[in-house]
Amino acid sequence: MMERGLVRFLFLILAVAICGAASVFQPISDSHRSAALDVFVPVDGSYKSLEEAYEALKTLEILGIDKKSDLSSATCENVVKVLALSSSTLKDALYALSLNGILKCKSGEDVPKDIVSKLQTGVKDAKLLLDFYYSVRGLVLVKEQFSGTDISLGDAEAVFRSIKALSQSDGKWRYSPNNPESSTFAAGLAFETLAGVISLAPSEIDHSLIQTLKTGITKLFDSIQKYDDGTFYFDESEGPISTTASVIRGLKSFAASESTGLNLPGEKIVGLAKFFLGVGIRGDAKDFFNQIDALACLEDNRFSVPLILSLPSSVISLTKKEPLKVKVSTVLGSKAPALSVKLAQALSSGSKGSSVINNQELKFDAESATYFLESFPKNFDVGKYTFVFEILLDESANEKAYITEAQTKVPIAATGAITIENAEIAVLDSDVGSVESQKKLDLTKDEAVSLSANHLQKLRLSFQLTTPIGHVFKPHQAFLKLKHESQVEHIFLVKTSGKKSELVLDFLGLVEKLYYLSGKYEIQLTIGDASMENSLLSNIGHIELDLPERPEKAARPPLQPTDPYSRYVPKAEISHIFRVPEKLPAKQISLVFLGLIVLPFIGFLIGLTRLGVNIKSFPSSVGAATSALLFHGGIGAVLLLYVLFWVKLDLFTTLKALSLLGVFLLFVGHRTLSHLAATSNKLKSA
């Protein structure tokens, strides 16, 4: 049961992987908000630079995450410091003003005059595109944030022409007049800068200049790149995310500053939105900011707001009779205007592109903002489909503000329970094909079939698979495994032909593949498919094969890999029979023997008293007396060691201790005997 559950889980993962690999786009969700808190993590309450701080706070603001109170203190301190210094760089001034717009560090009439003067000087002296960008965008922010500030470019048209001189005929822009290399990323910066010039101009810019710029934008879109799933993007050395985001920011700013409107191809605008939704959740802070900021620009602009069709699930279970659910929203997940969704076609991949559903309008549930199709037609079967949706805006006025794809194609997997019928396994005679033994099978549960065959016979397995509406079902995976008792495995593919799935094994032609291994083979059948909810792994039973002896030159079975966890299994218990102890003598004899051993020692002590032994010659000085005491103590320790050896110690331990005591006795004994010899010489000389 555990194996069967594992197989079902694997096939479920396969189904999800198949659908997930296709072009199913989802708007910004809580997953992005959660990831943003992990990506934009300040160090000690602040970020490394004003640019990083702005990108983090701007992203969090777009996602609706309030972190201003946690970061405003340290960040505002840096903002005020930069705006108060006339020596601040143009780049730092721009990002300080950008942060000020979010955190409101300085407002009202507290105009940073030194920075304004620096920005105005920067516009006059600028030669490079980035200098124009930092200066002009900075002045635009000053005008927006500080009320009553009269910041206008008296020579705005001349500045416009100076920046326009950096453009190229293909719609790209150069960073410097001395550098011929053009860039799409620079084009986005140029659009933002020119939009700022238009907003700061005291009078209208020459319309021909504006029209020339629009023509350049159209040419730029001619170089846009496309994926097969309908996503569009710009790409160069800065990377597709940064480059595409730069262009979208520039287009939004230019469209907001220009009154005549910007006519952009709707298909490509939707494709750009799908590109940023399709890149997933970015782990890099710069990419994450560019992704969210670009989507925010597409969410709120004056040329067109793309609408995205998404599905909560691209897998439909026919067993559970799940309805088809569709949502339409903006890229940030905001509600779409009044519209209708129609399922134009449901193209089956297994029927040469024939449509099983045509022109079905989906119902709308206002509470969940979901469009749904309650039921499917009777001929709707399991398999892979491509659903083609059409979105129709209800009010013509909305067509100017919102834009959708003409048709949105979404891959759908319909799953269901497959019926398994007429399953049987049989042993056939090779010569005439007659059935020697045959067993009916219930593949929904494990069997205990017992078969036997020799090399002149065949094994046949057959079954029928049908879909919920009775069509023949051909599974993506169907194979039989024979596993020998020596753990050698062989796998055979079960093919579906007509209405029946069948496998015939001719053992005469398989003896070499089976390595001439006779004996017991376990039989296991696996059937699985992404559309099959009841995929199975069934143990059928076993077959006893009687194969010829292996020739000397025949291939031997491969060595089976050793389970790396086998060394952790419990070891076999060791059984040991000790030698029967020999019969001991009587207790009385042992005591008599002990007395005979102790008797000489007693005689030794008596002899000492008879000889008049005394301690008159025992040293009296401290050093010599200490050596004498240690010497006698060492002798006593040797005698005690002998007793311990007799009682409990083994020979090696005793010899080791005796060697140490011997060295000790040699040292203290030499000192003691030297002292006695010196004392004796003194007495003789006296």
XYZ file of C-alpha atoms in Angstrom:
686
model
C 0.000 0.000 0.000
C 2.873 2.340 0.758
C 4.436 1.734 -2.671
C 1.121 2.288 -4.399
C 0.567 5.572 -2.589
C 4.070 6.695 -3.523
C 3.435 5.974 -7.198
C 0.169 7.955 -7.138
C 2.002 10.850 -5.539
C 4.708 10.746 -8.218
C 2.168 10.793 -11.011
C 0.385 13.723 -9.373
C 3.690 15.592 -9.301
C 4.154 14.691 -12.979
C 0.763 16.177 -13.834
C 1.513 19.370 -11.964
C 4.943 19.612 -13.598
C 3.471 19.196 -17.077
C 0.914 21.956 -16.535
C 3.369 24.175 -14.665
C 5.850 24.056 -17.554
C 3.272 25.639 -19.884
C 2.300 29.297 -20.141
C -0.018 29.820 -17.189
C 0.468 33.326 -15.789
C -0.651 34.469 -12.341
C -0.803 38.078 -11.057
C 1.247 39.298 -8.109
C 0.267 37.380 -4.978
C 1.091 37.037 -1.293
C 4.072 34.862 -2.273
C 5.746 37.953 -3.729
C 4.963 39.951 -0.584
C 6.456 37.271 1.616
C 9.547 37.029 -0.581
C 10.015 40.818 -0.539
C 10.473 40.773 3.239
C 13.259 38.219 2.793
C 14.958 39.951 -0.145
C 14.973 43.526 1.189
C 16.482 43.032 4.627
C 18.169 46.142 6.110
C 21.442 45.872 8.013
C 21.266 47.503 11.447
C 18.101 49.360 10.491
C 19.377 50.859 7.214
C 20.581 49.990 3.709
C 24.058 50.328 2.226
C 23.157 53.157 -0.147
C 20.322 55.544 -0.940
C 19.709 53.661 -4.194
C 19.203 50.359 -2.349
C 16.985 52.060 0.229
C 14.805 53.595 -2.490
C 14.430 50.313 -4.402
C 13.506 48.455 -1.217
C 10.973 51.016 0.040
C 9.476 51.529 -3.425
C 8.971 47.776 -3.869
C 7.426 47.387 -0.434
C 5.167 50.384 -1.057
C 3.900 48.914 -4.338
C 3.200 45.579 -2.648
C 1.312 47.290 0.173
C 3.824 46.431 2.900
C 4.284 49.206 5.467
C 7.895 49.301 6.652
C 8.324 53.077 6.693
C 8.180 53.384 10.471
C 10.978 50.839 10.888
C 13.329 52.550 8.438
C 12.338 56.207 8.378
C 14.615 57.368 11.201
C 18.009 56.261 9.867
C 17.047 56.710 6.214
C 15.628 60.211 6.707
C 18.809 61.197 8.487
C 20.798 60.281 5.376
C 18.276 61.979 3.084
C 18.400 65.276 4.983
C 22.186 65.107 5.107
C 22.505 64.631 1.322
C 19.980 67.357 0.514
C 21.804 69.790 2.796
C 25.202 69.301 1.141
C 26.016 71.162 -2.038
C 28.826 68.644 -2.650
C 26.391 65.713 -3.020
C 26.524 63.927 -6.364
C 23.662 64.231 -8.847
C 22.888 60.527 -8.399
C 22.704 60.803 -4.595
C 20.538 63.900 -4.886
C 18.082 62.076 -7.181
C 17.721 59.074 -4.865
C 17.520 61.305 -1.778
C 14.611 63.158 -3.400
C 13.019 59.849 -4.437
C 13.185 58.631 -0.833
C 11.878 61.952 0.393
C 8.811 61.430 -1.766
C 8.132 58.148 0.068
C 9.133 59.028 3.654
C 8.281 62.777 3.616
C 11.502 63.697 5.411
C 11.404 67.303 4.095
C 8.242 68.986 2.846
C 6.421 72.305 2.544
C 8.540 75.380 2.008
C 11.766 73.823 3.244
C 13.273 73.779 -0.265
C 16.862 72.418 -0.511
C 18.155 75.441 -2.461
C 21.730 74.197 -2.788
C 20.587 70.943 -4.342
C 18.176 72.757 -6.687
C 20.996 75.016 -7.823
C 23.243 72.016 -8.346
C 20.584 70.206 -10.401
C 19.959 73.274 -12.572
C 23.679 73.649 -13.165
C 23.826 69.953 -13.968
C 21.236 70.377 -16.733
C 23.169 73.279 -18.285
C 26.558 71.540 -18.164
C 25.381 68.011 -18.999
C 26.880 66.187 -21.971
C 26.195 62.604 -20.948
C 22.759 60.990 -20.895
C 23.082 59.978 -17.227
C 23.901 63.577 -16.205
C 20.765 64.755 -18.015
C 18.773 61.958 -16.387
C 19.864 62.658 -12.787
C 19.494 66.437 -13.138
C 16.136 66.576 -14.934
C 14.485 63.835 -12.901
C 15.746 65.478 -9.717
C 14.181 68.806 -10.685
C 10.884 67.059 -11.477
C 10.868 65.541 -7.970
C 11.606 68.919 -6.396
C 8.661 70.417 -8.292
C 6.360 67.600 -7.119
C 7.430 67.574 -3.460
C 7.905 71.234 -2.602
C 4.816 73.325 -3.245
C 5.219 76.817 -4.597
C 8.627 76.116 -6.073
C 9.044 77.654 -9.511
C 11.376 75.296 -11.281
C 11.231 75.599 -15.020
C 13.711 75.192 -17.835
C 13.830 78.406 -19.799
C 15.726 76.722 -22.606
C 13.731 73.445 -22.372
C 13.573 72.962 -26.144
C 17.351 73.306 -26.438
C 17.798 70.727 -23.673
C 15.305 68.486 -25.476
C 17.313 68.757 -28.696
C 20.583 68.063 -26.846
C 19.174 64.859 -25.416
C 17.473 63.924 -28.709
C 20.862 64.189 -30.425
C 21.879 60.986 -28.571
C 19.156 58.919 -30.277
C 19.764 56.425 -33.058
C 17.716 55.583 -36.151
C 16.759 52.137 -34.732
C 15.118 53.641 -31.643
C 18.055 52.993 -29.326
C 20.092 55.690 -27.544
C 23.714 56.454 -26.754
C 25.055 57.338 -23.321
C 27.600 59.813 -24.737
C 27.993 61.773 -27.975
C 31.544 60.388 -28.227
C 30.415 56.766 -27.879
C 28.792 55.251 -30.992
C 27.459 52.227 -29.117
C 23.695 52.382 -28.621
C 21.562 50.782 -25.921
C 17.925 49.847 -25.325
C 18.409 50.404 -21.581
C 19.579 53.948 -22.362
C 16.424 54.462 -24.430
C 14.319 53.945 -21.310
C 16.404 56.521 -19.413
C 16.073 58.952 -22.314
C 12.279 58.626 -22.393
C 12.097 59.413 -18.658
C 14.445 62.364 -19.069
C 12.562 63.850 -22.031
C 9.290 63.425 -20.142
C 10.830 65.484 -17.360
C 11.929 68.163 -19.804
C 8.380 68.393 -21.185
C 6.902 68.779 -17.673
C 9.468 71.466 -16.738
C 9.122 73.424 -19.983
C 7.413 76.815 -19.562
C 5.762 76.352 -22.967
C 4.979 73.511 -25.311
C 7.846 71.708 -27.008
C 7.906 71.740 -30.804
C 5.376 69.118 -31.894
C 7.696 67.815 -34.624
C 10.246 66.845 -31.938
C 7.558 64.961 -30.047
C 6.442 63.207 -33.218
C 10.025 62.233 -34.049
C 10.381 60.735 -30.589
C 7.172 58.705 -31.059
C 8.541 57.381 -34.334
C 11.686 56.292 -32.493
C 9.572 54.464 -29.932
C 7.779 52.600 -32.718
C 11.126 51.585 -34.240
C 12.340 50.441 -30.831
C 9.396 48.066 -30.597
C 10.428 46.575 -33.936
C 13.506 45.135 -32.195
C 11.539 43.551 -29.338
C 12.099 39.829 -28.805
C 9.440 37.167 -28.300
C 9.053 33.754 -26.696
C 6.778 31.042 -28.072
C 4.290 31.542 -25.222
C 3.519 35.102 -26.297
C 5.822 36.979 -23.897
C 7.775 39.987 -25.226
C 10.961 41.502 -23.812
C 13.980 43.680 -24.589
C 17.423 42.230 -24.017
C 21.036 43.342 -23.970
C 24.058 43.337 -21.627
C 22.136 44.690 -18.593
C 19.861 41.659 -18.782
C 16.255 41.328 -20.017
C 14.632 42.275 -16.698
C 16.565 45.522 -16.181
C 16.388 46.506 -19.856
C 12.676 45.844 -20.250
C 11.872 47.599 -16.948
C 13.851 50.661 -18.058
C 11.846 50.919 -21.288
C 8.498 50.510 -19.486
C 9.383 53.194 -16.910
C 10.357 55.545 -19.725
C 7.171 54.893 -21.680
C 4.994 55.511 -18.635
C 6.715 58.832 -17.876
C 6.576 59.984 -21.505
C 2.899 59.026 -21.885
C 2.048 60.917 -18.676
C 3.756 64.112 -19.883
C 2.484 64.067 -23.483
C -1.112 65.092 -24.132
C -1.646 63.599 -27.582
C -1.316 60.035 -26.315
C 0.980 57.165 -27.150
C -0.228 54.460 -29.498
C 1.565 51.195 -28.663
C 0.811 47.686 -30.002
C -1.541 46.074 -27.487
C -0.295 42.545 -28.112
C 3.232 43.576 -27.156
C 2.110 45.441 -24.037
C 0.298 42.326 -22.808
C 3.372 40.291 -23.759
C 5.588 42.561 -21.641
C 3.254 42.052 -18.679
C 3.348 38.284 -19.194
C 7.152 38.427 -19.291
C 7.417 39.984 -15.827
C 4.760 37.659 -14.426
C 6.503 34.667 -15.966
C 9.968 35.255 -14.493
C 8.761 34.019 -11.101
C 9.892 35.384 -7.748
C 13.341 36.885 -8.091
C 15.965 36.316 -5.423
C 18.127 39.263 -6.485
C 17.060 42.599 -4.994
C 17.711 44.590 -8.191
C 15.731 42.148 -10.357
C 12.922 42.017 -7.776
C 12.633 45.813 -7.788
C 12.681 46.030 -11.584
C 10.027 43.326 -11.837
C 7.595 44.909 -9.362
C 8.234 48.487 -10.478
C 7.683 47.584 -14.147
C 4.423 45.828 -13.292
C 3.323 48.870 -11.287
C 3.995 51.044 -14.349
C 1.866 48.702 -16.467
C -0.826 48.801 -13.778
C -1.084 52.596 -13.869
C -0.275 54.322 -17.153
C -1.908 56.492 -19.826
C -1.416 54.255 -22.855
C -2.991 50.882 -21.901
C -3.457 48.705 -18.816
C -3.058 45.001 -19.628
C -5.519 42.483 -18.209
C -4.302 38.993 -17.357
C -6.400 35.836 -17.504
C -5.366 33.291 -14.873
C -6.603 29.940 -13.608
C -6.578 28.879 -9.946
C -5.844 25.383 -11.247
C -4.993 24.080 -14.697
C -5.938 20.505 -13.721
C -9.626 19.514 -13.901
C -10.816 16.327 -12.198
C -13.719 14.686 -14.002
C -14.156 12.334 -11.062
C -14.813 15.227 -8.681
C -16.816 17.052 -11.379
C -14.843 20.226 -10.775
C -15.990 23.322 -12.682
C -13.619 25.349 -14.824
C -12.669 28.551 -12.980
C -11.055 31.613 -14.531
C -10.036 34.981 -13.113
C -9.294 38.221 -14.962
C -7.329 40.942 -13.180
C -4.596 43.499 -13.613
C -0.968 42.494 -13.200
C -0.979 43.476 -9.516
C -4.178 41.547 -8.868
C -6.653 44.436 -8.891
C -10.186 43.797 -10.085
C -10.871 44.109 -13.788
C -13.672 46.277 -15.211
C -16.957 44.809 -16.380
C -16.277 42.226 -19.038
C -17.271 38.790 -20.267
C -15.128 35.688 -20.801
C -15.882 33.166 -23.517
C -14.341 29.741 -23.995
C -13.952 29.887 -27.763
C -12.383 26.450 -28.214
C -11.121 23.446 -26.255
C -8.594 21.794 -28.546
C -7.715 18.199 -27.745
C -4.090 17.243 -28.293
C -5.045 13.627 -28.964
C -7.624 14.265 -31.675
C -5.601 16.183 -34.285
C -6.598 19.544 -32.841
C -10.351 19.010 -32.954
C -12.415 21.185 -30.623
C -14.727 19.527 -28.093
C -16.118 22.830 -26.732
C -17.028 25.841 -28.829
C -18.144 29.359 -27.909
C -19.210 28.711 -24.327
C -19.672 31.910 -22.329
C -18.588 31.596 -18.710
C -20.780 32.704 -15.844
C -19.575 35.322 -13.374
C -19.547 35.010 -9.577
C -19.309 38.529 -8.177
C -18.427 37.397 -4.645
C -15.235 35.593 -5.691
C -14.713 37.621 -8.906
C -14.458 34.320 -10.782
C -15.762 33.227 -14.163
C -16.751 29.571 -14.301
C -18.114 26.836 -16.529
C -20.331 24.598 -14.418
C -20.320 21.462 -16.552
C -18.566 19.994 -19.535
C -20.186 18.335 -22.559
C -20.602 14.566 -22.560
C -17.823 14.090 -25.103
C -15.280 15.841 -22.860
C -12.791 13.143 -21.865
C -9.526 12.848 -19.954
C -6.395 14.123 -21.682
C -4.479 17.272 -22.523
C -6.261 20.261 -23.990
C -5.550 23.796 -25.077
C -8.358 26.095 -23.975
C -8.732 29.256 -26.050
C -10.370 32.140 -24.146
C -11.635 35.458 -25.426
C -12.124 38.493 -23.158
C -14.693 41.066 -24.239
C -14.937 44.409 -22.424
C -18.552 45.354 -21.796
C -18.137 49.109 -22.210
C -16.433 50.608 -25.244
C -14.954 53.366 -23.082
C -12.841 50.817 -21.261
C -11.218 49.676 -24.477
C -9.049 52.813 -24.412
C -7.775 52.208 -20.863
C -7.563 48.410 -20.777
C -6.155 45.965 -23.246
C -6.331 42.184 -23.548
C -5.078 39.507 -25.862
C -7.306 38.694 -28.775
C -7.173 35.074 -27.633
C -5.536 33.574 -24.572
C -4.394 29.975 -24.906
C -4.065 27.971 -21.685
C -2.976 24.318 -21.361
C -5.437 22.213 -19.372
C -5.088 18.657 -18.096
C -8.330 16.750 -17.553
C -7.940 13.796 -15.191
C -10.252 10.957 -14.262
C -10.503 7.388 -12.983
C -9.559 4.858 -15.670
C -11.475 1.554 -15.755
C -9.304 -1.584 -15.847
C -11.059 -4.643 -17.286
C -10.375 -8.173 -18.604
C -6.988 -8.423 -16.930
C -5.430 -11.866 -17.154
C -2.060 -13.572 -17.123
C -1.347 -16.875 -18.837
C 1.446 -19.351 -19.640
C 1.431 -20.470 -23.309
C 3.138 -23.314 -25.138
C 5.526 -21.938 -27.735
C 4.778 -24.480 -30.422
C 1.008 -24.259 -30.804
C 0.238 -21.269 -28.579
C -2.231 -23.223 -26.470
C -2.925 -21.972 -22.946
C -1.373 -24.196 -20.300
C -2.472 -22.102 -17.323
C -4.434 -18.868 -17.081
C -5.392 -16.581 -14.176
C -7.886 -13.721 -13.994
C -6.502 -10.612 -12.268
C -7.861 -7.745 -10.223
C -5.177 -5.103 -10.776
C -6.702 -2.712 -8.243
C -5.204 -4.830 -5.467
C -2.185 -7.071 -4.934
C -2.523 -10.666 -6.096
C -0.732 -13.881 -5.096
C -0.671 -15.677 -8.459
C 1.717 -18.637 -8.674
C 2.874 -19.740 -12.144
C 5.612 -21.966 -13.546
C 7.184 -22.167 -17.004
C 10.258 -23.366 -18.845
C 12.301 -21.832 -21.634
C 10.047 -23.336 -24.297
C 6.969 -21.470 -23.076
C 5.627 -17.906 -23.102
C 4.075 -15.539 -20.590
C 1.176 -13.353 -21.715
C -0.292 -10.414 -19.777
C -3.281 -8.493 -21.144
C -5.813 -5.927 -19.914
C -8.123 -3.199 -21.206
C -8.140 0.454 -20.125
C -11.118 2.709 -20.812
C -11.794 6.358 -20.021
C -14.860 7.587 -18.072
C -16.826 7.917 -21.319
C -15.751 4.507 -22.647
C -12.901 5.388 -25.002
C -9.739 3.270 -25.179
C -7.056 4.747 -22.960
C -3.390 4.473 -23.852
C -1.302 5.153 -20.743
C 1.920 7.098 -20.850
C 3.647 4.432 -18.740
C 2.860 0.721 -18.618
C 5.558 -1.825 -17.896
C 6.037 -5.227 -16.310
C 8.916 -5.993 -13.980
C 10.358 -9.451 -13.292
C 12.560 -9.543 -10.203
C 14.678 -12.652 -9.567
C 15.300 -13.879 -6.045
C 18.922 -12.725 -6.496
C 17.520 -9.133 -6.870
C 18.274 -8.993 -10.632
C 15.454 -7.023 -12.293
C 14.124 -6.956 -15.866
C 11.590 -4.421 -17.169
C 9.373 -4.929 -20.229
C 7.151 -2.339 -21.937
C 3.438 -3.133 -22.234
C 2.102 -1.831 -25.568
C -1.462 -0.822 -26.394
C -2.790 -1.932 -29.751
C -6.422 -1.509 -30.665
C -8.608 -1.947 -27.617
C -6.195 -4.066 -25.611
C -2.879 -3.617 -23.834
C -0.787 -6.763 -24.112
C 2.694 -8.121 -23.438
C 3.978 -11.548 -24.552
C 7.342 -12.773 -23.223
C 8.958 -15.615 -25.202
C 11.374 -17.140 -22.692
C 13.276 -18.975 -25.435
C 14.423 -15.643 -26.840
C 14.969 -14.130 -23.404
C 17.254 -16.721 -21.797
C 20.355 -14.591 -22.442
C 18.671 -11.424 -21.169
C 17.592 -13.375 -18.068
C 21.220 -14.585 -17.641
C 19.978 -18.204 -17.596
C 18.843 -17.626 -14.006
C 16.298 -20.233 -13.026
C 14.178 -19.855 -9.946
C 11.496 -17.595 -8.579
C 10.632 -14.258 -10.249
C 8.327 -11.696 -8.612
C 5.871 -10.118 -11.098
C 5.017 -6.424 -10.737
C 2.909 -4.223 -13.054
C 3.039 -0.413 -13.175
C 0.474 1.711 -15.037
C 0.559 5.488 -14.865
C -0.378 8.640 -16.723
C -0.756 12.341 -15.921
C -4.458 12.044 -16.787
C -5.003 8.859 -14.773
C -6.107 9.468 -11.198
C -5.889 5.781 -10.241
C -2.376 5.052 -11.415
C -1.209 1.797 -9.903
C 1.715 -0.361 -8.926
C 0.393 -3.906 -8.501
C 2.197 -7.010 -7.223
C 0.702 -9.820 -9.295
C 2.513 -12.785 -7.785
C 5.455 -14.898 -8.970
C 6.526 -17.300 -11.677
C 8.939 -20.216 -11.271
C 11.194 -20.421 -14.341
C 13.180 -23.477 -15.372
C 15.893 -22.243 -17.738
C 18.894 -24.110 -19.265
C 22.288 -24.077 -17.576
C 24.384 -21.032 -18.387
C 27.123 -21.652 -20.983
C 30.661 -20.791 -19.933
C 30.947 -17.794 -22.282
C 27.507 -16.401 -21.481
C 27.220 -13.057 -19.715
C 26.941 -13.169 -15.959
C 24.311 -11.177 -14.076
C 25.534 -7.738 -12.922
C 26.507 -7.179 -9.329
C 23.610 -5.649 -7.417
C 24.268 -2.375 -5.622
C 24.646 -2.633 -1.898
C 22.125 -0.765 0.176
C 24.145 2.024 1.899
C 21.893 1.739 4.958
C 22.495 -1.983 5.333
C 25.444 -1.365 7.664
C 23.066 0.180 10.183
C 20.846 -2.877 10.510
C 21.200 -5.014 13.668
C 24.080 -7.484 13.488
C 23.559 -11.229 13.870
C 23.761 -12.454 17.433
C 27.041 -14.223 18.277
C 26.592 -17.553 20.093
C 29.629 -18.865 22.008
C 29.941 -22.015 24.127
C 32.530 -21.712 26.868
C 34.734 -24.648 27.849
C 33.429 -26.666 30.747
C 35.587 -25.786 33.815
C 37.835 -28.570 35.089
C 37.150 -30.236 38.433
C 38.816 -28.411 41.365
C 40.496 -30.138 44.363
C 38.803 -30.261 47.742
C 38.720 -27.127 49.904
C 40.841 -28.739 52.649
C 43.683 -29.470 50.239
C 43.699 -25.839 49.077
C 43.918 -24.602 52.671
C 46.789 -26.960 53.468
C 48.624 -25.751 50.371
C 48.074 -22.123 51.429
C 49.506 -22.867 54.848
C 52.601 -24.433 53.303
C 53.153 -21.260 51.280
C 52.725 -18.909 54.264
C 54.891 -21.079 56.570
C 58.282 -19.986 55.060
C 57.367 -16.325 55.524
C 56.599 -16.927 59.204
C 59.938 -18.707 59.531
C 61.646 -15.739 57.935
C 60.181 -13.368 60.523
C 61.215 -15.708 63.402
C 64.723 -15.900 61.970
C 65.005 -12.137 61.955
C 64.164 -11.942 65.648
C 66.677 -14.709 66.451
C 69.427 -12.891 64.605
C 68.823 -9.704 66.586
C 67.798 -7.497 63.711
C 67.373 -3.840 64.693
C 66.928 -0.414 63.061
C 69.889 1.291 64.694
C 71.462 1.993 61.298
C 68.271 3.628 59.913
C 69.252 7.091 58.570
C 68.480 10.061 60.780
C 68.800 12.900 58.245
C 65.611 13.984 56.475
C 66.750 13.258 52.931
C 68.267 9.886 53.653
C 65.372 8.858 55.916
C 62.884 9.739 53.164
C 64.744 7.612 50.643
C 64.894 4.714 53.121
C 61.174 4.938 53.831
C 60.360 5.079 50.091
C 62.657 2.099 49.491
C 60.931 -0.028 52.125
C 57.550 1.220 50.964
C 58.454 0.188 47.416
C 59.367 -3.306 48.604
C 56.021 -3.480 50.381
C 54.293 -2.337 47.175
C 55.987 -5.153 45.269
C 54.735 -7.661 47.810
C 51.222 -6.150 47.571
C 51.426 -6.398 43.760
C 52.161 -10.105 44.099
C 49.048 -10.485 46.235
C 46.932 -8.573 43.688
C 48.324 -10.718 40.889
C 47.218 -13.756 42.785
C 43.756 -12.318 43.477
C 42.689 -10.409 40.312
C 45.389 -8.977 38.030
C 46.573 -10.624 34.844
C 50.218 -11.216 33.961
C 50.643 -8.296 31.526
C 49.179 -5.733 33.911
C 51.352 -7.068 36.754
C 54.551 -6.900 34.677
C 53.773 -3.383 33.578
C 53.292 -2.200 37.197
C 56.333 -4.180 38.348
C 58.565 -2.491 35.775
C 57.526 0.939 37.039
C 58.066 -0.080 40.669
C 61.454 -1.594 39.742
C 62.719 1.706 38.314
C 61.456 3.503 41.415
C 63.146 1.023 43.752
C 66.395 1.270 41.784
C 66.495 5.014 42.314
C 65.544 5.237 46.009
C 67.486 2.060 46.869
C 70.650 3.479 45.319
C 70.309 6.667 47.393
C 69.700 4.654 50.581
C 72.656 2.292 50.059
C 74.926 5.238 49.129
C 74.055 6.917 52.415
C 74.755 3.727 54.399
C 78.110 3.263 52.645
C 79.139 6.847 53.347
C 78.191 6.504 57.038
C 80.180 3.261 57.330
C 83.307 4.892 55.821
C 83.072 7.745 58.294
C 82.917 5.300 61.240
C 85.920 3.380 59.963
C 87.979 6.510 59.445
C 87.082 7.716 62.915
